[in-house]
mmCIF file of C-alpha atoms in Angstrom:
data_model
loop_
_atom_site.group_PDB
_atom_site.id
_atom_site.type_symbol
_atom_site.label_atom_id
_atom_site.label_comp_id
_atom_site.label_asym_id
_atom_site.label_seq_id
_atom_site.Cartn_x
_atom_site.Cartn_y
_atom_site.Cartn_z
ATOM 1 C CA MET A 1 105.353 118.850 95.661
ATOM 2 C CA HIS A 2 105.665 120.406 99.085
ATOM 3 C CA SER A 3 102.836 121.568 101.305
ATOM 4 C CA SER A 4 102.558 122.587 104.926
ATOM 5 C CA LEU A 5 99.119 122.343 106.537
ATOM 6 C CA SER A 6 98.209 123.600 109.980
ATOM 7 C CA HIS A 7 95.334 123.610 112.487
ATOM 8 C CA LEU A 8 94.916 119.849 112.414
ATOM 9 C CA ARG A 9 96.019 116.843 114.383
ATOM 10 C CA ILE A 10 96.083 113.069 114.174
ATOM 11 C CA ALA A 11 93.630 112.209 116.936
ATOM 12 C CA GLY A 12 93.708 108.410 116.826
ATOM 13 C CA ILE A 13 95.062 105.354 115.021
ATOM 14 C CA ALA A 14 94.133 101.673 114.924
ATOM 15 C CA VAL A 15 95.289 98.664 112.922
ATOM 16 C CA THR A 16 93.606 95.314 112.351
ATOM 17 C CA THR A 17 95.556 92.477 110.749
ATOM 18 C CA GLY A 18 94.529 89.241 109.068
ATOM 19 C CA SER A 19 94.107 86.268 111.394
ATOM 20 C CA VAL A 20 96.106 83.555 109.637
ATOM 21 C CA VAL A 21 99.676 83.350 110.930
ATOM 22 C CA ARG A 22 102.250 82.230 108.348
ATOM 23 C CA ASP A 23 105.728 81.212 109.503
ATOM 24 C CA PHE A 24 108.582 82.091 107.134
ATOM 25 C CA LEU A 25 110.827 79.195 108.098
ATOM 26 C CA ALA A 26 108.083 76.552 108.199
ATOM 27 C CA ASP A 27 106.685 77.702 104.836
ATOM 28 C CA GLY A 28 110.166 77.654 103.254
ATOM 29 C CA LEU A 29 110.970 74.198 104.594
ATOM 30 C CA ALA A 30 107.617 72.923 103.342
ATOM 31 C CA ALA A 31 108.547 74.297 99.889
ATOM 32 C CA GLY A 32 111.735 72.198 100.006
ATOM 33 C CA LEU A 33 114.199 75.060 100.642
ATOM 34 C CA ASP A 34 117.453 74.808 102.584
ATOM 35 C CA ARG A 35 117.138 75.656 106.299
ATOM 36 C CA ALA A 36 120.490 77.475 106.586
ATOM 37 C CA ALA A 37 119.743 79.651 103.529
ATOM 38 C CA LEU A 38 116.278 80.450 104.888
ATOM 39 C CA GLU A 39 117.745 81.434 108.250
ATOM 40 C CA ARG A 40 120.276 83.754 106.607
ATOM 41 C CA THR A 41 117.523 85.429 104.567
ATOM 42 C CA ALA A 42 115.290 85.682 107.633
ATOM 43 C CA LYS A 43 118.033 87.459 109.553
ATOM 44 C CA THR A 44 119.007 89.920 106.803
ATOM 45 C CA ILE A 45 115.508 90.818 105.620
ATOM 46 C CA GLY A 46 113.848 90.456 109.019
ATOM 47 C CA LEU A 47 111.247 87.831 108.172
ATOM 48 C CA ARG A 48 109.680 85.633 110.846
ATOM 49 C CA GLU A 49 105.902 85.680 110.852
ATOM 50 C CA ARG A 50 103.259 87.431 108.875
ATOM 51 C CA ARG A 51 99.525 87.653 109.260
ATOM 52 C CA VAL A 52 97.324 87.211 106.232
ATOM 53 C CA ALA A 53 93.577 87.548 105.828
ATOM 54 C CA ALA A 54 91.376 84.501 106.331
ATOM 55 C CA ALA A 55 89.306 83.328 103.353
ATOM 56 C CA GLY A 56 86.574 85.823 102.518
ATOM 57 C CA VAL A 57 88.055 88.692 104.573
ATOM 58 C CA THR A 58 88.930 91.835 102.611
ATOM 59 C CA ALA A 59 90.749 95.106 103.268
ATOM 60 C CA LEU A 60 87.301 96.657 103.755
ATOM 61 C CA ASP A 61 86.545 94.225 106.599
ATOM 62 C CA LEU A 62 89.925 94.859 108.239
ATOM 63 C CA CYS A 63 89.555 98.650 107.989
ATOM 64 C CA ALA A 64 85.947 98.520 109.235
ATOM 65 C CA ASP A 65 87.079 96.591 112.299
ATOM 66 C CA ALA A 66 89.930 99.043 112.953
ATOM 67 C CA THR A 67 87.498 101.977 112.585
ATOM 68 C CA GLU A 68 84.875 100.526 114.921
ATOM 69 C CA ARG A 69 87.478 99.810 117.591
ATOM 70 C CA LEU A 70 89.024 103.265 117.228
ATOM 71 C CA LEU A 71 85.696 105.118 117.410
ATOM 72 C CA SER A 72 84.776 103.100 120.490
ATOM 73 C CA GLU A 73 88.163 103.813 122.111
ATOM 74 C CA MET A 74 87.751 107.538 121.377
ATOM 75 C CA GLY A 75 84.110 107.601 122.499
ATOM 76 C CA LEU A 76 83.012 108.945 119.124
ATOM 77 C CA ASP A 77 79.847 108.300 117.165
ATOM 78 C CA ALA A 78 80.250 107.409 113.463
ATOM 79 C CA THR A 79 77.883 110.247 112.542
ATOM 80 C CA SER A 80 80.472 112.761 113.778
ATOM 81 C CA ILE A 81 82.745 111.916 110.805
ATOM 82 C CA ASP A 82 82.701 114.614 108.115
ATOM 83 C CA ALA A 83 84.456 112.643 105.348
ATOM 84 C CA VAL A 84 85.942 109.221 104.704
ATOM 85 C CA ILE A 85 88.949 108.486 102.496
ATOM 86 C CA PHE A 86 89.849 104.879 101.696
ATOM 87 C CA VAL A 87 93.346 104.102 100.428
ATOM 88 C CA THR A 88 93.530 100.671 98.795
ATOM 89 C CA GLN A 89 94.492 98.782 95.659
ATOM 90 C CA THR A 90 92.551 95.682 96.706
ATOM 91 C CA PRO A 91 88.984 97.037 96.891
ATOM 92 C CA ASP A 92 85.987 94.729 97.251
ATOM 93 C CA TYR A 93 84.703 95.646 93.758
ATOM 94 C CA PRO A 94 85.630 97.767 90.721
ATOM 95 C CA GLN A 95 82.431 99.711 91.586
ATOM 96 C CA PRO A 96 81.367 101.088 94.001
ATOM 97 C CA ASN A 97 84.470 102.188 95.875
ATOM 98 C CA ASN A 98 85.392 100.904 99.321
ATOM 99 C CA ALA A 99 84.788 104.283 100.963
ATOM 100 C CA SER A 100 81.119 104.199 99.914
ATOM 101 C CA LEU A 101 80.731 100.639 101.185
ATOM 102 C CA LEU A 102 82.288 101.617 104.507
ATOM 103 C CA HIS A 103 80.110 104.744 104.635
ATOM 104 C CA GLY A 104 77.032 102.541 104.394
ATOM 105 C CA ARG A 105 78.305 99.886 106.768
ATOM 106 C CA LEU A 106 79.134 102.408 109.514
ATOM 107 C CA GLY A 107 76.047 104.551 108.958
ATOM 108 C CA LEU A 108 77.896 107.797 108.245
ATOM 109 C CA SER A 109 76.085 111.070 107.641
ATOM 110 C CA LYS A 110 74.868 111.746 104.096
ATOM 111 C CA SER A 111 76.721 115.049 104.199
ATOM 112 C CA ALA A 112 80.026 113.133 104.518
ATOM 113 C CA PRO A 113 81.776 112.522 101.170
ATOM 114 C CA ALA A 114 83.384 109.105 100.693
ATOM 115 C CA TYR A 115 86.095 108.374 98.137
ATOM 116 C CA ASP A 116 89.023 106.061 97.458
ATOM 117 C CA LEU A 117 92.636 106.806 96.646
ATOM 118 C CA SER A 118 94.292 104.094 94.566
ATOM 119 C CA MET A 119 97.704 104.022 96.237
ATOM 120 C CA GLY A 120 99.817 101.274 97.787
ATOM 121 C CA CYS A 121 102.815 101.447 100.103
ATOM 122 C CA SER A 122 103.052 105.262 99.975
ATOM 123 C CA GLY A 123 99.281 105.614 100.348
ATOM 124 C CA TRP A 124 98.855 106.353 104.039
ATOM 125 C CA VAL A 125 100.830 109.593 103.599
ATOM 126 C CA TYR A 126 98.717 110.568 100.575
ATOM 127 C CA GLY A 127 95.573 109.842 102.567
ATOM 128 C CA LEU A 128 96.896 111.826 105.517
ATOM 129 C CA HIS A 129 97.664 114.747 103.198
ATOM 130 C CA GLN A 130 94.163 114.556 101.750
ATOM 131 C CA ALA A 131 92.569 114.368 105.204
ATOM 132 C CA ALA A 132 94.743 117.291 106.338
ATOM 133 C CA LEU A 133 93.613 119.334 103.307
ATOM 134 C CA LEU A 134 89.959 118.676 104.147
ATOM 135 C CA CYS A 135 90.536 119.833 107.716
ATOM 136 C CA ALA A 136 92.733 122.812 106.819
ATOM 137 C CA HIS A 137 90.773 124.073 103.803
ATOM 138 C CA GLY A 138 87.758 121.851 103.155
ATOM 139 C CA GLY A 139 85.380 122.537 105.985
ATOM 140 C CA ALA A 140 85.771 119.163 107.697
ATOM 141 C CA ALA A 141 86.320 118.955 111.436
ATOM 142 C CA ARG A 142 86.886 115.190 111.578
ATOM 143 C CA VAL A 143 88.067 112.927 108.747
ATOM 144 C CA LEU A 144 88.328 109.151 108.776
ATOM 145 C CA LEU A 145 91.276 107.809 106.800
ATOM 146 C CA CYS A 146 91.257 104.078 106.133
ATOM 147 C CA ALA A 147 94.280 102.466 104.481
ATOM 148 C CA GLY A 148 94.805 98.793 103.867
ATOM 149 C CA ASP A 149 95.311 95.967 101.428
ATOM 150 C CA THR A 150 95.263 92.207 101.074
ATOM 151 C CA LEU A 151 98.370 91.897 98.903
ATOM 152 C CA SER A 152 99.100 88.349 100.095
ATOM 153 C CA ARG A 153 96.254 87.241 97.799
ATOM 154 C CA LEU A 154 98.009 88.666 94.751
ATOM 155 C CA THR A 155 101.376 86.928 94.974
ATOM 156 C CA HIS A 156 102.197 83.527 93.440
ATOM 157 C CA PRO A 157 103.207 80.892 96.009
ATOM 158 C CA GLY A 158 106.007 79.945 93.608
ATOM 159 C CA ASP A 159 107.458 83.495 93.643
ATOM 160 C CA ARG A 160 109.993 83.313 96.460
ATOM 161 C CA SER A 161 111.157 86.901 95.837
ATOM 162 C CA THR A 162 107.732 88.364 96.717
ATOM 163 C CA ASP A 163 105.356 85.831 98.242
ATOM 164 C CA PRO A 164 106.992 85.541 101.716
ATOM 165 C CA LEU A 165 106.944 89.332 102.229
ATOM 166 C CA PHE A 166 103.328 90.424 102.387
ATOM 167 C CA GLY A 167 100.855 90.518 105.248
ATOM 168 C CA ASP A 168 97.259 91.799 105.129
ATOM 169 C CA ALA A 169 96.005 94.646 107.290
ATOM 170 C CA GLY A 170 93.636 97.569 107.508
ATOM 171 C CA SER A 171 94.154 100.802 109.417
ATOM 172 C CA ALA A 172 91.965 103.636 110.633
ATOM 173 C CA THR A 173 93.270 107.120 111.352
ATOM 174 C CA ILE A 174 91.180 110.021 112.640
ATOM 175 C CA VAL A 175 92.370 113.474 111.600
ATOM 176 C CA GLU A 176 90.767 116.497 113.275
ATOM 177 C CA LYS A 177 90.764 120.251 112.895
ATOM 178 C CA THR A 178 92.250 121.948 115.975
ATOM 179 C CA GLY A 179 93.373 125.341 117.146
ATOM 180 C CA ARG A 180 96.993 124.196 117.182
ATOM 181 C CA SER A 181 98.982 126.025 114.547
ATOM 182 C CA ALA A 182 102.107 123.810 114.352
ATOM 183 C CA PRO A 183 101.956 122.480 110.787
ATOM 184 C CA LEU A 184 102.353 119.032 109.301
ATOM 185 C CA HIS A 185 104.770 119.198 106.387
ATOM 186 C CA PHE A 186 104.466 116.992 103.317
ATOM 187 C CA VAL A 187 106.666 116.216 100.317
ATOM 188 C CA LEU A 188 104.933 114.062 97.696
ATOM 189 C CA GLY A 189 106.327 112.794 94.404
ATOM 190 C CA ALA A 190 105.967 110.232 91.632
ATOM 191 C CA ASP A 191 108.054 108.531 88.959
ATOM 192 C CA GLY A 192 105.589 107.153 86.443
ATOM 193 C CA LEU A 193 108.380 105.890 84.184
ATOM 194 C CA GLY A 194 109.003 103.286 86.888
ATOM 195 C CA ALA A 195 105.384 102.099 86.809
ATOM 196 C CA GLU A 196 106.328 98.639 85.539
ATOM 197 C CA ALA A 197 108.503 97.893 88.587
ATOM 198 C CA ILE A 198 105.482 96.837 90.684
ATOM 199 C CA ARG A 199 102.380 95.764 88.822
ATOM 200 C CA VAL A 200 99.385 93.474 88.556
ATOM 201 C CA ARG A 201 98.740 93.087 84.833
ATOM 202 C CA GLN A 202 95.287 91.515 84.829
ATOM 203 C CA GLY A 203 92.033 92.600 86.448
ATOM 204 C CA GLY A 204 91.606 96.177 85.206
ATOM 205 C CA ALA A 205 89.998 97.579 82.056
ATOM 206 C CA ARG A 206 93.100 97.095 79.854
ATOM 207 C CA GLN A 207 93.348 93.354 80.496
ATOM 208 C CA PRO A 208 90.199 92.345 82.364
ATOM 209 C CA SER A 209 90.613 88.580 81.994
ATOM 210 C CA GLY A 210 92.091 85.933 79.728
ATOM 211 C CA PRO A 211 94.994 83.481 79.795
ATOM 212 C CA LEU A 212 97.220 83.921 82.831
ATOM 213 C CA ASN A 213 100.494 83.438 80.882
ATOM 214 C CA GLU A 214 102.505 81.838 83.682
ATOM 215 C CA ARG A 215 106.279 82.407 83.416
ATOM 216 C CA THR A 216 109.409 81.469 85.369
ATOM 217 C CA ASP A 217 112.313 83.900 85.854
ATOM 218 C CA ALA A 218 116.051 83.098 85.907
ATOM 219 C CA GLU A 219 115.924 82.314 89.627
ATOM 220 C CA GLY A 220 112.973 79.933 89.243
ATOM 221 C CA ASN A 221 110.308 82.340 90.581
ATOM 222 C CA ARG A 222 106.902 81.718 89.025
ATOM 223 C CA THR A 223 104.327 84.433 88.337
ATOM 224 C CA HIS A 224 101.324 84.979 86.090
ATOM 225 C CA ASP A 225 99.356 87.957 84.795
ATOM 226 C CA ALA A 226 96.994 88.189 87.775
ATOM 227 C CA ASN A 227 99.891 88.225 90.280
ATOM 228 C CA LEU A 228 101.617 91.134 91.910
ATOM 229 C CA VAL A 229 105.009 91.122 90.194
ATOM 230 C CA MET A 230 107.796 93.191 91.686
ATOM 231 C CA ASN A 231 111.184 93.973 90.190
ATOM 232 C CA GLY A 232 112.932 94.157 93.568
ATOM 233 C CA ALA A 233 116.174 95.507 92.114
ATOM 234 C CA ASP A 234 114.524 98.457 90.358
ATOM 235 C CA VAL A 235 112.325 99.200 93.377
ATOM 236 C CA PHE A 236 115.397 99.248 95.600
ATOM 237 C CA ASN A 237 117.247 101.548 93.185
ATOM 238 C CA PHE A 238 114.220 103.865 93.245
ATOM 239 C CA THR A 239 114.064 103.743 97.052
ATOM 240 C CA LEU A 240 117.750 104.627 97.425
ATOM 241 C CA ARG A 241 117.362 107.449 94.914
ATOM 242 C CA GLU A 242 114.161 109.100 96.152
ATOM 243 C CA VAL A 243 113.496 108.372 99.837
ATOM 244 C CA PRO A 244 116.626 109.933 101.406
ATOM 245 C CA SER A 245 116.135 113.137 99.394
ATOM 246 C CA ALA A 246 112.403 113.293 100.220
ATOM 247 C CA LEU A 247 113.248 112.924 103.917
ATOM 248 C CA GLU A 248 115.911 115.596 103.684
ATOM 249 C CA SER A 249 113.492 117.936 101.915
ATOM 250 C CA VAL A 250 110.624 117.482 104.377
ATOM 251 C CA MET A 251 112.973 117.903 107.345
ATOM 252 C CA ARG A 252 114.279 121.112 105.840
ATOM 253 C CA HIS A 253 110.716 122.463 105.564
ATOM 254 C CA ALA A 254 110.021 121.433 109.167
ATOM 255 C CA GLY A 255 113.346 122.698 110.475
ATOM 256 C CA TYR A 256 114.063 119.242 111.898
ATOM 257 C CA ALA A 257 117.426 117.502 112.289
ATOM 258 C CA PRO A 258 117.848 113.775 112.989
ATOM 259 C CA ALA A 259 119.367 114.354 116.446
ATOM 260 C CA THR A 260 116.412 116.447 117.626
ATOM 261 C CA THR A 261 113.683 114.318 116.025
ATOM 262 C CA ASP A 262 112.045 111.634 118.166
ATOM 263 C CA ALA A 263 111.348 109.038 115.496
ATOM 264 C CA LEU A 264 111.767 108.143 111.841
ATOM 265 C CA VAL A 265 108.778 106.071 110.737
ATOM 266 C CA LEU A 266 109.040 104.424 107.336
ATOM 267 C CA HIS A 267 106.865 102.157 105.246
ATOM 268 C CA GLN A 268 107.779 98.742 106.654
ATOM 269 C CA ALA A 269 109.189 97.171 103.493
ATOM 270 C CA ASN A 270 111.767 94.993 105.233
ATOM 271 C CA ARG A 271 114.433 95.361 107.923
ATOM 272 C CA PHE A 272 117.308 95.532 105.422
ATOM 273 C CA ILE A 273 115.768 98.438 103.498
ATOM 274 C CA LEU A 274 114.773 100.262 106.686
ATOM 275 C CA SER A 275 118.180 100.037 108.318
ATOM 276 C CA THR A 276 119.764 101.239 105.058
ATOM 277 C CA LEU A 277 117.402 104.223 104.836
ATOM 278 C CA ALA A 278 117.804 105.119 108.521
ATOM 279 C CA LYS A 279 121.587 105.179 108.121
ATOM 280 C CA LYS A 280 121.412 107.292 104.974
ATOM 281 C CA ALA A 281 119.041 109.777 106.635
ATOM 282 C CA GLY A 282 121.284 110.082 109.702
ATOM 283 C CA PHE A 283 118.938 108.371 112.173
ATOM 284 C CA THR A 284 119.848 105.647 114.649
ATOM 285 C CA GLU A 285 118.097 102.278 114.567
ATOM 286 C CA ALA A 286 116.712 103.080 118.027
ATOM 287 C CA GLN A 287 114.864 106.060 116.489
ATOM 288 C CA THR A 288 113.483 103.935 113.662
ATOM 289 C CA PRO A 289 110.761 101.337 114.317
ATOM 290 C CA MET A 290 111.427 98.433 111.958
ATOM 291 C CA ALA A 291 109.906 95.321 113.528
ATOM 292 C CA VAL A 292 106.523 95.345 111.766
ATOM 293 C CA VAL A 293 107.704 93.091 108.935
ATOM 294 C CA GLU A 294 108.971 90.316 111.213
ATOM 295 C CA HIS A 295 105.699 90.214 113.138
ATOM 296 C CA PHE A 296 103.101 91.029 110.497
ATOM 297 C CA GLY A 297 104.720 91.179 107.026
ATOM 298 C CA ASN A 298 104.786 94.117 104.598
ATOM 299 C CA GLN A 299 101.277 95.556 105.000
ATOM 300 C CA SER A 300 101.244 98.011 102.095
ATOM 301 C CA SER A 301 99.482 101.263 103.087
ATOM 302 C CA ALA A 302 98.686 99.973 106.606
ATOM 303 C CA SER A 303 102.357 99.546 107.523
ATOM 304 C CA LEU A 304 103.038 103.159 108.567
ATOM 305 C CA PRO A 305 100.181 103.362 111.110
ATOM 306 C CA CYS A 306 101.147 99.853 112.241
ATOM 307 C CA ALA A 307 104.738 101.026 112.831
ATOM 308 C CA LEU A 308 103.460 104.059 114.756
ATOM 309 C CA ILE A 309 101.452 101.772 117.040
ATOM 310 C CA HIS A 310 103.897 98.871 117.276
ATOM 311 C CA GLY A 311 106.972 101.018 117.846
ATOM 312 C CA LEU A 312 105.677 104.160 119.531
ATOM 313 C CA ALA A 313 102.188 103.634 121.013
ATOM 314 C CA ASP A 314 102.960 104.622 124.629
ATOM 315 C CA ARG A 315 105.008 107.654 123.642
ATOM 316 C CA LEU A 316 102.390 108.814 121.124
ATOM 317 C CA GLU A 317 99.609 108.480 123.688
ATOM 318 C CA ALA A 318 101.644 110.703 126.020
ATOM 319 C CA GLY A 319 102.856 112.875 123.071
ATOM 320 C CA PRO A 320 103.717 115.052 121.345
ATOM 321 C CA LEU A 321 106.589 113.463 119.411
ATOM 322 C CA LYS A 322 108.510 115.028 116.578
ATOM 323 C CA VAL A 323 108.092 112.452 113.833
ATOM 324 C CA VAL A 324 109.493 112.219 110.310
ATOM 325 C CA GLY A 325 108.184 109.537 107.995
ATOM 326 C CA CYS A 326 107.987 108.298 104.439
ATOM 327 C CA GLY A 327 105.899 105.851 102.459
ATOM 328 C CA PHE A 328 107.255 104.600 99.122
ATOM 329 C CA GLY A 329 106.373 102.014 96.532
ATOM 330 C CA VAL A 330 103.966 101.233 93.706
ATOM 331 C CA GLY A 331 103.493 103.989 91.132
ATOM 332 C CA LEU A 332 106.319 104.492 91.653
ATOM 333 C CA SER A 333 105.502 107.082 94.290
ATOM 334 C CA TRP A 334 106.609 108.467 97.598
ATOM 335 C CA GLY A 335 105.189 110.657 100.340
ATOM 336 C CA ALA A 336 107.205 112.081 103.227
ATOM 337 C CA PHE A 337 105.853 113.948 106.239
ATOM 338 C CA ALA A 338 107.227 115.723 109.288
ATOM 339 C CA GLY A 339 105.559 117.243 112.307
ATOM 340 C CA GLU A 340 104.404 116.755 115.848
ATOM 341 C CA ILE A 341 102.137 113.769 116.437
ATOM 342 C CA GLY A 342 100.334 113.093 119.712
ATOM 343 C CA PRO A 343 98.994 112.971 122.254
ATOM 344 C CA LEU A 344 96.496 110.707 120.533
ATOM 345 C CA THR A 345 94.335 107.640 121.073
ATOM 346 C CA VAL A 346 95.791 104.303 120.053
ATOM 347 C CA ALA A 347 93.708 101.152 119.657
ATOM 348 C CA PRO A 348 95.844 98.008 119.938
ATOM 349 C CA ILE A 349 96.855 95.886 116.935
ATOM 350 C CA LEU A 350 94.363 93.003 116.823
ATOM 351 C CA MET A 351 93.506 90.248 114.377
ATOM 352 C CA PHE A 352 90.176 89.958 112.568
ATOM 353 C CA PRO A 353 88.216 87.794 112.978
ATOM 354 C CA ARG A 354 89.182 87.298 116.615
ATOM 355 C CA MET B 1 139.845 100.561 88.877
ATOM 356 C CA LYS B 2 141.319 97.076 88.295
ATOM 357 C CA PRO B 3 138.948 94.077 88.429
ATOM 358 C CA SER B 4 140.894 92.708 91.423
ATOM 359 C CA GLU B 5 140.323 95.979 93.324
ATOM 360 C CA LYS B 6 136.624 95.993 92.441
ATOM 361 C CA LEU B 7 136.280 92.401 93.642
ATOM 362 C CA ALA B 8 138.116 93.131 96.910
ATOM 363 C CA LEU B 9 135.726 96.042 97.585
ATOM 364 C CA LEU B 10 132.727 93.869 96.742
ATOM 365 C CA LYS B 11 133.917 91.142 99.134
ATOM 366 C CA GLN B 12 134.028 93.705 101.973
ATOM 367 C CA ASP B 13 130.326 94.426 101.554
ATOM 368 C CA VAL B 14 128.764 91.219 100.272
ATOM 369 C CA GLU B 15 129.698 88.069 102.143
ATOM 370 C CA LEU B 16 128.591 85.589 99.524
ATOM 371 C CA PHE B 17 131.516 86.637 97.274
ATOM 372 C CA ALA B 18 134.095 85.612 99.920
ATOM 373 C CA THR B 19 135.752 82.896 97.824
ATOM 374 C CA ALA B 20 134.605 84.072 94.373
ATOM 375 C CA THR B 21 136.862 84.808 91.393
ATOM 376 C CA PRO B 22 135.867 86.725 88.231
ATOM 377 C CA GLU B 23 135.217 83.371 86.533
ATOM 378 C CA THR B 24 132.774 82.142 89.193
ATOM 379 C CA PRO B 25 129.259 81.693 87.745
ATOM 380 C CA LEU B 26 126.822 83.753 89.838
ATOM 381 C CA ALA B 27 124.304 80.910 89.850
ATOM 382 C CA SER B 28 126.870 78.680 91.598
ATOM 383 C CA LEU B 29 127.110 80.992 94.639
ATOM 384 C CA PRO B 30 125.190 79.820 97.679
ATOM 385 C CA ASP B 31 122.433 82.353 98.441
ATOM 386 C CA TRP B 32 122.504 83.833 94.918
ATOM 387 C CA GLY B 33 119.069 85.396 94.357
ATOM 388 C CA SER B 34 116.964 88.496 94.893
ATOM 389 C CA LEU B 35 118.489 89.308 98.296
ATOM 390 C CA ALA B 36 122.034 89.089 96.887
ATOM 391 C CA ILE B 37 120.989 91.527 94.162
ATOM 392 C CA LEU B 38 119.797 94.038 96.780
ATOM 393 C CA LEU B 39 123.157 93.789 98.567
ATOM 394 C CA ILE B 40 124.985 94.378 95.253
ATOM 395 C CA ILE B 41 122.778 97.395 94.446
ATOM 396 C CA LEU B 42 123.593 98.925 97.828
ATOM 397 C CA HIS B 43 127.310 98.217 97.290
ATOM 398 C CA LEU B 44 127.258 99.835 93.829
ATOM 399 C CA GLU B 45 125.438 102.877 95.172
ATOM 400 C CA GLU B 46 127.600 103.369 98.252
ATOM 401 C CA LYS B 47 131.049 102.479 96.906
ATOM 402 C CA HIS B 48 130.738 103.483 93.235
ATOM 403 C CA ARG B 49 127.812 105.977 93.135
ATOM 404 C CA LEU B 50 126.221 103.756 90.507
ATOM 405 C CA ALA B 51 122.561 102.848 89.951
ATOM 406 C CA VAL B 52 122.354 99.800 87.685
ATOM 407 C CA ALA B 53 118.971 98.632 86.355
ATOM 408 C CA GLY B 54 117.739 95.263 87.560
ATOM 409 C CA SER B 55 117.653 93.950 83.975
ATOM 410 C CA ARG B 56 121.414 94.622 83.535
ATOM 411 C CA LEU B 57 122.219 92.917 86.856
ATOM 412 C CA ARG B 58 120.111 89.904 85.951
ATOM 413 C CA ALA B 59 121.857 89.625 82.574
ATOM 414 C CA CYS B 60 125.209 88.997 84.348
ATOM 415 C CA ARG B 61 126.313 85.362 84.269
ATOM 416 C CA THR B 62 129.677 85.504 86.107
ATOM 417 C CA VAL B 63 131.233 87.604 88.858
ATOM 418 C CA GLY B 64 133.394 89.154 86.107
ATOM 419 C CA ASP B 65 130.256 90.319 84.226
ATOM 420 C CA LEU B 66 129.181 92.067 87.399
ATOM 421 C CA LEU B 67 132.574 93.756 87.834
ATOM 422 C CA ASP B 68 132.392 94.950 84.205
ATOM 423 C CA LEU B 69 129.364 97.097 85.142
ATOM 424 C CA ILE B 70 131.720 99.248 87.231
ATOM 425 C CA PRO B 71 133.770 101.778 85.171
#
């Protein structure tokens, strides 16, 4: 699906990460793995450190901290928010949703609707599209978009193909209605037949609880039914198939070409995937922030705002930049966007608790 | 394409096959694992325009099995 929405802007972004620093090499050595092999993997995939949430800290806490810092940085009162959208697949509870909990915690106006979107690595773009719709057509002047997860809690420590990848983070993005007519372009899509490629089997209504059924794959990776299990090969096939064409499509709608676009901002899956996608889309590595994973880990739906801040904060504050981006992952799903972003307010990437 | 040509192309892209022959068991290669599979998927896509499901890649036991996936 394509849509172009105008008279809105991204006014501010903030990201809060977990506070526990995990070191890829130290963790691998402690698990009895070979140093040289770990170093080769670290270099190719771009793994060094990641930040995971401390015990008891949830995506809601991380997003609440990011929101409070952003509102303070922008000099805004929480009651000025007309709607809150919370993108997460690791909510505090099955009911109520995280958006309602955040609404109460921040003291938002009762006229502000609050709802969740259950999306993962593509989710920030879906949330941005939703926030843009509310500003363009829904009567909202200011929307708070929170996106974040604590996926590190869902992986099995014995699953070397997945466990070293994920960090925990929460983001806050403020989207506002403006007089500016330059549109943001979106291309969103899904491949539900690939739904099994990334999944957590247990914890929903179909399989609420029961035996965990631990299993070991051919490479010795251990997982059970309550773990996030990822078929990396099928996810990579999907990424190669869908992301370059989504980028091409959204750039065509925007009238953008790689040479005249300031930045390509992708879901920070890992350095290998990002450099592959940048090359396929015709962008240089200098145009493509890709260092989030080696500092923070794969942060699910918080990785795109984290890449915007980590790679482009100064230039976005000065803005505007012509930016093309894409989130992709669980669903399987993807969301690409293109448009001018900035000038905007950026709150620095900080840990919680500090 | 002959198996020897397929293997030569594969060696250009994926370093861990440097000294491999079609008979080499994949599990005996240093660094064989999920990262190697990503490198092979990229090779198959870029050099052969092929998308091979993860389950078919994981069913391969030798380098020759892998080469047999390529027409």
